[in-house]
mmCIF file of C-alpha atoms in Angstrom:
data_model
loop_
_atom_site.group_PDB
_atom_site.id
_atom_site.type_symbol
_atom_site.label_atom_id
_atom_site.label_comp_id
_atom_site.label_asym_id
_atom_site.label_seq_id
_atom_site.Cartn_x
_atom_site.Cartn_y
_atom_site.Cartn_z
ATOM 1 C CA MET Y 1 -3.264 36.415 -45.028
ATOM 2 C CA PHE Y 2 -4.260 33.867 -42.690
ATOM 3 C CA VAL Y 3 -5.202 31.224 -45.887
ATOM 4 C CA GLN Y 4 -1.979 31.906 -47.767
ATOM 5 C CA CYS Y 5 -0.204 31.608 -45.034
ATOM 6 C CA LEU Y 6 -1.760 27.939 -44.177
ATOM 7 C CA VAL Y 7 -0.670 26.982 -48.046
ATOM 8 C CA ILE Y 8 2.854 28.182 -47.188
ATOM 9 C CA PHE Y 9 2.846 26.273 -43.740
ATOM 10 C CA ALA Y 10 1.291 22.703 -45.762
ATOM 11 C CA LEU Y 11 3.409 23.382 -48.686
ATOM 12 C CA LEU Y 12 6.306 23.305 -45.897
ATOM 13 C CA VAL Y 13 4.999 20.588 -43.745
ATOM 14 C CA THR Y 14 5.273 17.846 -46.850
ATOM 15 C CA GLY Y 15 8.947 19.680 -47.772
ATOM 16 C CA GLN Y 16 8.816 21.594 -51.083
ATOM 17 C CA GLY Y 17 10.408 23.967 -49.502
ATOM 18 C CA LYS Y 18 11.258 25.290 -53.171
ATOM 19 C CA GLN Y 19 7.634 25.945 -53.576
ATOM 20 C CA ALA Y 20 6.560 27.607 -50.067
ATOM 21 C CA THR Y 21 9.497 30.481 -51.249
ATOM 22 C CA ASN Y 22 7.866 31.087 -53.755
ATOM 23 C CA SER Y 23 4.304 31.377 -52.321
ATOM 24 C CA PHE Y 24 5.614 33.836 -49.441
ATOM 25 C CA ILE Y 25 7.575 35.567 -52.908
ATOM 26 C CA PHE Y 26 4.899 36.249 -54.232
ATOM 27 C CA LEU Y 27 2.407 36.962 -51.118
ATOM 28 C CA LEU Y 28 5.127 40.400 -50.800
ATOM 29 C CA PRO Y 29 3.341 42.159 -53.623
ATOM 30 C CA MET Y 30 -0.654 41.784 -52.259
ATOM 31 C CA VAL Y 31 0.504 42.431 -49.237
ATOM 32 C CA PHE Y 32 1.801 45.621 -50.279
ATOM 33 C CA LYS Y 33 -1.112 46.623 -52.795
ATOM 34 C CA GLY Y 34 -4.067 45.731 -50.525
ATOM 35 C CA ARG Y 35 -2.836 47.672 -47.620
ATOM 36 C CA TYR Y 36 -2.201 50.426 -49.971
ATOM 37 C CA ASN Y 37 -4.966 50.443 -51.797
ATOM 38 C CA TYR Y 38 -6.961 50.468 -48.347
ATOM 39 C CA ARG Y 39 -4.700 53.285 -46.817
ATOM 40 C CA ASN Y 40 -5.814 55.085 -50.205
ATOM 41 C CA THR Y 41 -9.175 55.104 -49.533
ATOM 42 C CA LEU Y 42 -8.980 56.524 -46.284
ATOM 43 C CA SER Y 43 -6.033 59.310 -46.690
ATOM 44 C CA THR Y 44 -6.189 62.638 -46.787
ATOM 45 C CA ASP Y 45 -3.496 64.967 -48.116
ATOM 46 C CA THR Y 46 -1.756 64.777 -45.131
ATOM 47 C CA ASP Y 47 -0.661 61.249 -45.079
ATOM 48 C CA SER Y 48 3.027 60.870 -46.124
ATOM 49 C CA ASP Y 49 4.158 57.724 -48.444
ATOM 50 C CA ALA Y 50 5.793 55.974 -44.866
ATOM 51 C CA SER Y 51 2.520 56.118 -43.487
ATOM 52 C CA LEU Y 52 1.110 54.361 -46.085
ATOM 53 C CA TRP Y 53 3.341 51.408 -46.461
ATOM 54 C CA TYR Y 54 3.489 50.709 -42.643
ATOM 55 C CA PRO Y 55 0.574 48.635 -42.682
ATOM 56 C CA GLY Y 56 2.492 46.486 -45.115
ATOM 57 C CA PHE Y 57 5.579 45.427 -43.251
ATOM 58 C CA VAL Y 58 3.647 45.206 -40.326
ATOM 59 C CA ASP Y 59 1.672 42.694 -42.152
ATOM 60 C CA LEU Y 60 4.188 41.165 -43.661
ATOM 61 C CA PHE Y 61 6.341 40.236 -40.436
ATOM 62 C CA ALA Y 62 2.789 38.992 -39.285
ATOM 63 C CA ALA Y 63 2.900 36.492 -42.115
ATOM 64 C CA ALA Y 64 6.243 35.571 -41.548
ATOM 65 C CA PHE Y 65 5.452 34.635 -37.665
ATOM 66 C CA ILE Y 66 2.441 33.372 -38.760
ATOM 67 C CA VAL Y 67 4.488 30.173 -40.531
ATOM 68 C CA ALA Y 68 7.175 30.488 -38.149
ATOM 69 C CA LEU Y 69 4.667 29.270 -35.127
ATOM 70 C CA PHE Y 70 2.554 27.212 -37.183
ATOM 71 C CA MET Y 71 6.370 24.921 -37.278
ATOM 72 C CA LEU Y 72 7.563 25.435 -34.292
ATOM 73 C CA VAL Y 73 4.088 23.824 -32.788
ATOM 74 C CA TYR Y 74 4.380 21.068 -36.312
ATOM 75 C CA HIS Y 75 7.947 19.833 -35.514
ATOM 76 C CA TYR Y 76 6.625 19.796 -31.654
ATOM 77 C CA PHE Y 77 4.317 17.790 -31.355
ATOM 78 C CA ALA Y 78 5.207 15.531 -35.040
ATOM 79 C CA SER Y 79 8.113 14.949 -32.816
ATOM 80 C CA GLY Y 80 7.188 10.293 -32.413
ATOM 81 C CA SER Y 81 8.960 11.231 -29.112
ATOM 82 C CA THR Y 82 6.945 14.080 -27.998
ATOM 83 C CA LEU Y 83 3.839 12.097 -28.321
ATOM 84 C CA GLU Y 84 5.349 9.077 -27.031
ATOM 85 C CA LEU Y 85 6.476 11.123 -23.550
ATOM 86 C CA LEU Y 86 2.619 12.514 -23.527
ATOM 87 C CA GLY Y 87 0.993 8.690 -23.166
ATOM 88 C CA VAL Y 88 3.779 7.621 -21.271
ATOM 89 C CA ARG Y 89 2.467 10.633 -19.015
ATOM 90 C CA ALA Y 90 -0.827 9.823 -18.651
ATOM 91 C CA LYS Y 91 -0.277 5.839 -17.923
ATOM 92 C CA GLN Y 92 2.005 7.809 -14.596
ATOM 93 C CA ALA Y 93 -0.821 9.595 -13.550
ATOM 94 C CA GLN Y 94 -3.018 6.746 -13.621
ATOM 95 C CA PHE Y 95 0.169 4.597 -10.829
ATOM 96 C CA LEU Y 96 0.619 7.939 -9.353
ATOM 97 C CA GLN Y 97 -3.272 8.184 -8.354
ATOM 98 C CA LEU Y 98 -3.139 5.420 -6.662
ATOM 99 C CA PHE Y 99 -0.116 4.914 -5.523
ATOM 100 C CA GLU Y 100 -0.701 8.099 -3.073
ATOM 101 C CA ARG Y 101 -3.815 6.848 -1.774
ATOM 102 C CA GLU Y 102 -2.049 4.225 -1.261
ATOM 103 C CA PHE Y 103 0.931 5.480 1.352
ATOM 104 C CA ALA Y 104 -0.706 8.967 1.423
ATOM 105 C CA ALA Y 105 -0.135 8.194 5.176
ATOM 106 C CA GLU Y 106 4.018 7.156 4.667
ATOM 107 C CA ILE Y 107 4.217 10.389 1.951
ATOM 108 C CA ALA Y 108 2.721 13.077 4.942
ATOM 109 C CA ALA Y 109 5.504 11.661 7.402
ATOM 110 C CA ASN Y 110 8.406 11.517 4.510
ATOM 111 C CA GLN Y 111 9.082 8.198 4.888
ATOM 112 C CA VAL Y 112 8.795 6.991 0.966
ATOM 113 C CA ASN Y 113 8.918 10.435 -1.901
ATOM 114 C CA TRP Y 114 8.764 9.627 -5.869
ATOM 115 C CA GLN Y 115 9.962 12.127 -8.905
ATOM 116 C CA LEU Y 116 9.329 11.821 -12.861
ATOM 117 C CA ASN Y 117 11.888 11.745 -15.637
ATOM 118 C CA GLY Y 118 10.906 11.329 -19.158
ATOM 119 C CA ASN Y 119 9.786 7.979 -18.825
ATOM 120 C CA LEU Y 120 11.250 6.985 -15.069
ATOM 121 C CA GLN Y 121 8.749 7.365 -12.421
ATOM 122 C CA ARG Y 122 11.950 6.287 -9.453
ATOM 123 C CA LEU Y 123 9.580 5.838 -6.079
ATOM 124 C CA ASN Y 124 12.160 5.564 -3.060
ATOM 125 C CA PHE Y 125 11.278 3.912 0.198
ATOM 126 C CA GLY Y 126 12.983 5.319 3.885
ATOM 127 C CA GLU Y 127 15.359 2.272 5.636
ATOM 128 C CA GLU Y 128 12.533 2.104 8.055
ATOM 129 C CA LEU Y 129 9.709 1.427 6.158
ATOM 130 C CA LEU Y 130 11.699 -1.925 4.600
ATOM 131 C CA PHE Y 131 14.420 -2.946 6.883
ATOM 132 C CA GLU Y 132 16.326 -2.544 10.081
ATOM 133 C CA VAL Y 133 18.841 0.092 10.773
ATOM 134 C CA GLY Y 134 21.940 -1.620 10.203
ATOM 135 C CA GLN Y 135 19.796 -5.787 8.542
ATOM 136 C CA ASP Y 136 19.859 -6.137 4.674
ATOM 137 C CA THR Y 137 16.566 -8.205 5.664
ATOM 138 C CA LEU Y 138 13.806 -7.127 5.147
ATOM 139 C CA SER Y 139 11.445 -6.259 8.336
ATOM 140 C CA ARG Y 140 7.960 -8.004 8.271
ATOM 141 C CA ARG Y 141 6.963 -3.784 7.481
ATOM 142 C CA GLY Y 142 8.910 -4.146 4.766
ATOM 143 C CA MET Y 143 7.361 -6.772 3.580
ATOM 144 C CA LEU Y 144 4.706 -5.612 3.663
ATOM 145 C CA ALA Y 145 4.842 -2.798 2.233
ATOM 146 C CA LEU Y 146 6.042 -4.382 -0.293
ATOM 147 C CA ASP Y 147 2.503 -6.455 -0.692
ATOM 148 C CA ARG Y 148 0.708 -2.281 -1.352
ATOM 149 C CA PHE Y 149 3.615 -1.747 -3.992
ATOM 150 C CA LEU Y 150 2.596 -4.622 -6.103
ATOM 151 C CA GLN Y 151 -0.953 -4.315 -5.203
ATOM 152 C CA VAL Y 152 -0.949 -1.091 -7.166
ATOM 153 C CA VAL Y 153 1.475 -2.012 -9.844
ATOM 154 C CA ASN Y 154 -1.129 -4.718 -10.571
ATOM 155 C CA LYS Y 155 -3.833 -2.169 -10.615
ATOM 156 C CA THR Y 156 -2.229 -0.127 -12.969
ATOM 157 C CA SER Y 157 -1.002 -2.692 -15.146
ATOM 158 C CA GLY Y 158 -4.972 -3.813 -15.674
ATOM 159 C CA GLN Y 159 -5.946 -0.079 -16.441
ATOM 160 C CA LEU Y 160 -4.392 -0.852 -19.923
ATOM 161 C CA PRO Y 161 -7.057 -0.640 -22.615
ATOM 162 C CA GLN Y 162 -7.701 -4.509 -23.278
ATOM 163 C CA GLN Y 163 -6.348 -4.207 -27.503
ATOM 164 C CA GLN Y 164 -3.075 -4.169 -26.044
ATOM 165 C CA LEU Y 165 -3.194 -6.842 -23.307
ATOM 166 C CA THR Y 166 -3.277 -11.131 -23.782
ATOM 167 C CA SER Y 167 -2.349 -12.159 -19.968
ATOM 168 C CA SER Y 168 -1.803 -10.984 -16.957
ATOM 169 C CA THR Y 169 2.433 -11.126 -17.483
ATOM 170 C CA GLU Y 170 2.128 -9.349 -20.713
ATOM 171 C CA ASN Y 171 -0.228 -7.033 -19.201
ATOM 172 C CA THR Y 172 3.428 -6.137 -17.049
ATOM 173 C CA THR Y 173 5.721 -6.300 -19.956
ATOM 174 C CA ALA Y 174 3.603 -3.857 -22.029
ATOM 175 C CA LEU Y 175 3.409 -0.903 -19.736
ATOM 176 C CA TYR Y 176 6.995 -1.334 -18.579
ATOM 177 C CA ARG Y 177 10.251 -1.718 -19.987
ATOM 178 C CA HIS Y 178 12.495 -2.403 -17.350
ATOM 179 C CA ILE Y 179 12.044 -2.617 -13.026
ATOM 180 C CA GLN Y 180 15.832 -2.064 -11.419
ATOM 181 C CA VAL Y 181 15.564 -1.919 -8.107
ATOM 182 C CA GLU Y 182 18.199 0.287 -5.940
ATOM 183 C CA GLY Y 183 20.091 0.648 -2.586
ATOM 184 C CA HIS Y 184 21.869 2.729 -1.276
ATOM 185 C CA THR Y 185 23.030 3.334 2.364
ATOM 186 C CA ASP Y 186 24.317 6.179 4.965
ATOM 187 C CA SER Y 187 28.133 7.223 4.707
ATOM 188 C CA LEU Y 188 28.605 5.604 8.355
ATOM 189 C CA THR Y 189 31.106 2.472 7.320
ATOM 190 C CA VAL Y 190 29.978 -1.399 7.234
ATOM 191 C CA HIS Y 191 33.135 -3.444 8.493
ATOM 192 C CA TYR Y 192 33.714 -6.233 8.500
ATOM 193 C CA HIS Y 193 33.600 -8.173 11.554
ATOM 194 C CA PRO Y 194 33.801 -12.108 10.924
ATOM 195 C CA ASN Y 195 31.160 -12.655 14.068
ATOM 196 C CA SER Y 196 28.771 -10.016 12.735
ATOM 197 C CA PRO Y 197 25.878 -11.204 12.005
ATOM 198 C CA LEU Y 198 25.887 -9.346 8.528
ATOM 199 C CA SER Y 199 29.524 -10.282 7.589
ATOM 200 C CA LYS Y 200 28.567 -14.359 8.202
ATOM 201 C CA ARG Y 201 25.964 -13.184 5.240
ATOM 202 C CA GLY Y 202 28.731 -12.139 3.120
ATOM 203 C CA ILE Y 203 28.080 -8.284 3.467
ATOM 204 C CA LYS Y 204 31.740 -6.462 3.677
ATOM 205 C CA ASP Y 205 30.880 -2.650 3.662
ATOM 206 C CA ASN Y 206 28.343 -0.620 2.676
ATOM 207 C CA TRP Y 207 28.783 -1.726 -1.331
ATOM 208 C CA ASP Y 208 27.457 -4.935 0.145
ATOM 209 C CA LEU Y 209 24.650 -3.625 2.264
ATOM 210 C CA ALA Y 210 23.192 -1.981 -0.144
ATOM 211 C CA ALA Y 211 23.528 -4.571 -2.955
ATOM 212 C CA ALA Y 212 22.239 -7.273 -0.608
ATOM 213 C CA ARG Y 213 19.350 -4.450 0.149
ATOM 214 C CA ALA Y 214 18.368 -4.304 -3.750
ATOM 215 C CA ASN Y 215 18.820 -7.761 -3.937
ATOM 216 C CA ASN Y 216 16.264 -9.086 -1.424
ATOM 217 C CA VAL Y 217 13.930 -7.053 -2.711
ATOM 218 C CA VAL Y 218 13.563 -7.847 -6.386
ATOM 219 C CA ARG Y 219 13.381 -11.870 -5.133
ATOM 220 C CA TYR Y 220 10.640 -10.392 -2.450
ATOM 221 C CA CYS Y 221 9.320 -9.043 -4.910
ATOM 222 C CA LEU Y 222 9.187 -11.767 -7.560
ATOM 223 C CA GLN Y 223 8.044 -14.565 -5.156
ATOM 224 C CA LYS Y 224 4.870 -12.687 -4.334
ATOM 225 C CA SER Y 225 4.314 -11.386 -8.339
ATOM 226 C CA LYS Y 226 1.831 -13.197 -10.573
ATOM 227 C CA THR Y 227 2.674 -10.695 -13.365
ATOM 228 C CA LEU Y 228 6.176 -9.689 -12.544
ATOM 229 C CA PRO Y 229 8.786 -11.404 -14.494
ATOM 230 C CA PRO Y 230 12.854 -11.972 -14.006
ATOM 231 C CA SER Y 231 13.020 -10.690 -17.288
ATOM 232 C CA LEU Y 232 12.316 -7.182 -15.852
ATOM 233 C CA PHE Y 233 14.548 -6.813 -13.392
ATOM 234 C CA SER Y 234 17.223 -5.918 -12.440
ATOM 235 C CA ALA Y 235 19.398 -4.389 -8.723
ATOM 236 C CA SER Y 236 22.351 -2.083 -8.701
ATOM 237 C CA SER Y 237 24.352 -0.737 -5.231
ATOM 238 C CA TYR Y 238 25.301 2.859 -5.040
ATOM 239 C CA SER Y 239 27.204 2.745 -1.553
ATOM 240 C CA TRP Y 240 26.405 6.318 0.212
ATOM 241 C CA TYR Y 241 28.040 8.350 -3.017
ATOM 242 C CA GLN Y 242 24.286 8.697 -4.590
ATOM 243 C CA TRP Y 243 24.484 10.978 -2.325
ATOM 244 C CA LEU Y 244 27.092 13.311 -4.084
ATOM 245 C CA GLN Y 245 24.869 14.435 -7.177
ATOM 246 C CA ASN Y 246 22.305 16.327 -4.149
ATOM 247 C CA PRO Y 247 24.601 17.032 -0.901
ATOM 248 C CA GLU Y 248 21.698 19.043 0.530
ATOM 249 C CA GLN Y 249 19.649 17.154 2.348
ATOM 250 C CA PRO Y 250 20.169 14.980 4.805
ATOM 251 C CA MET Y 251 22.646 11.895 4.727
ATOM 252 C CA TYR Y 252 19.354 10.016 6.492
ATOM 253 C CA GLN Y 253 17.349 10.483 3.374
ATOM 254 C CA ASN Y 254 19.675 7.962 1.425
ATOM 255 C CA ARG Y 255 18.913 5.799 3.970
ATOM 256 C CA LYS Y 256 16.934 3.966 1.159
ATOM 257 C CA VAL Y 257 15.595 1.646 -1.454
ATOM 258 C CA SER Y 258 14.868 3.012 -5.094
ATOM 259 C CA ILE Y 259 12.473 1.281 -7.274
ATOM 260 C CA VAL Y 260 12.507 2.983 -10.631
ATOM 261 C CA LEU Y 261 9.948 1.712 -13.439
ATOM 262 C CA VAL Y 262 11.122 2.424 -16.777
ATOM 263 C CA TYR Y 263 7.601 2.628 -18.769
ATOM 264 C CA THR Y 264 7.350 1.350 -22.554
ATOM 265 C CA LEU Y 265 7.232 3.828 -24.792
#
């Protein structure tokens, strides 16, 4: 029966639905006849007709279940997006292994964390790690943190299969489709004042502050990296409003810059 189920599965996969239906119908009498003959050799005068036919129905449902299971497994793994996502997961795992080793202390102090969502890998850097409070220019500590991040990116790009690589820049573009830097603030309103340093740099509110931070991170990465082309990057500002999607977190955790790595499928 198992062989017949494989035949039906093969016919369904190759689009021969009519032949698969005929094969399944042909399987029915074989199941009942085989079960009946087997039970008939073991039966006694007290066996009822129901007890003789019951195993046939069990085999019938078992055959249908096996074919359905094969179809589910096939459609899951035959999906191009599923197979591509499995490849992306392997690349993300390589990156996270190096990233967690490099930023172990910051992760333990809850200054750095990450999330995965499909081919997106979001790296969150707390405000205190990259900037001074209320400032838009990178601190010395922030520059060092971004240097370490870029080192992880370079190491991960170097682990791609050699047939995918022709130059250091193409290594990175083969791995990432896009890198977005997102600026976030807390709900403490930034007020415009003509004499304040922020206002003199054109920062009037939280939108401007988050945008300036994201832009400065992008510029620093492009300045320091020899493998990340400008075409990979974009910068965006969320002010404090992204926090509304997860309000159970303390507001101070929204003071951050997120680097979103979009992997190539």
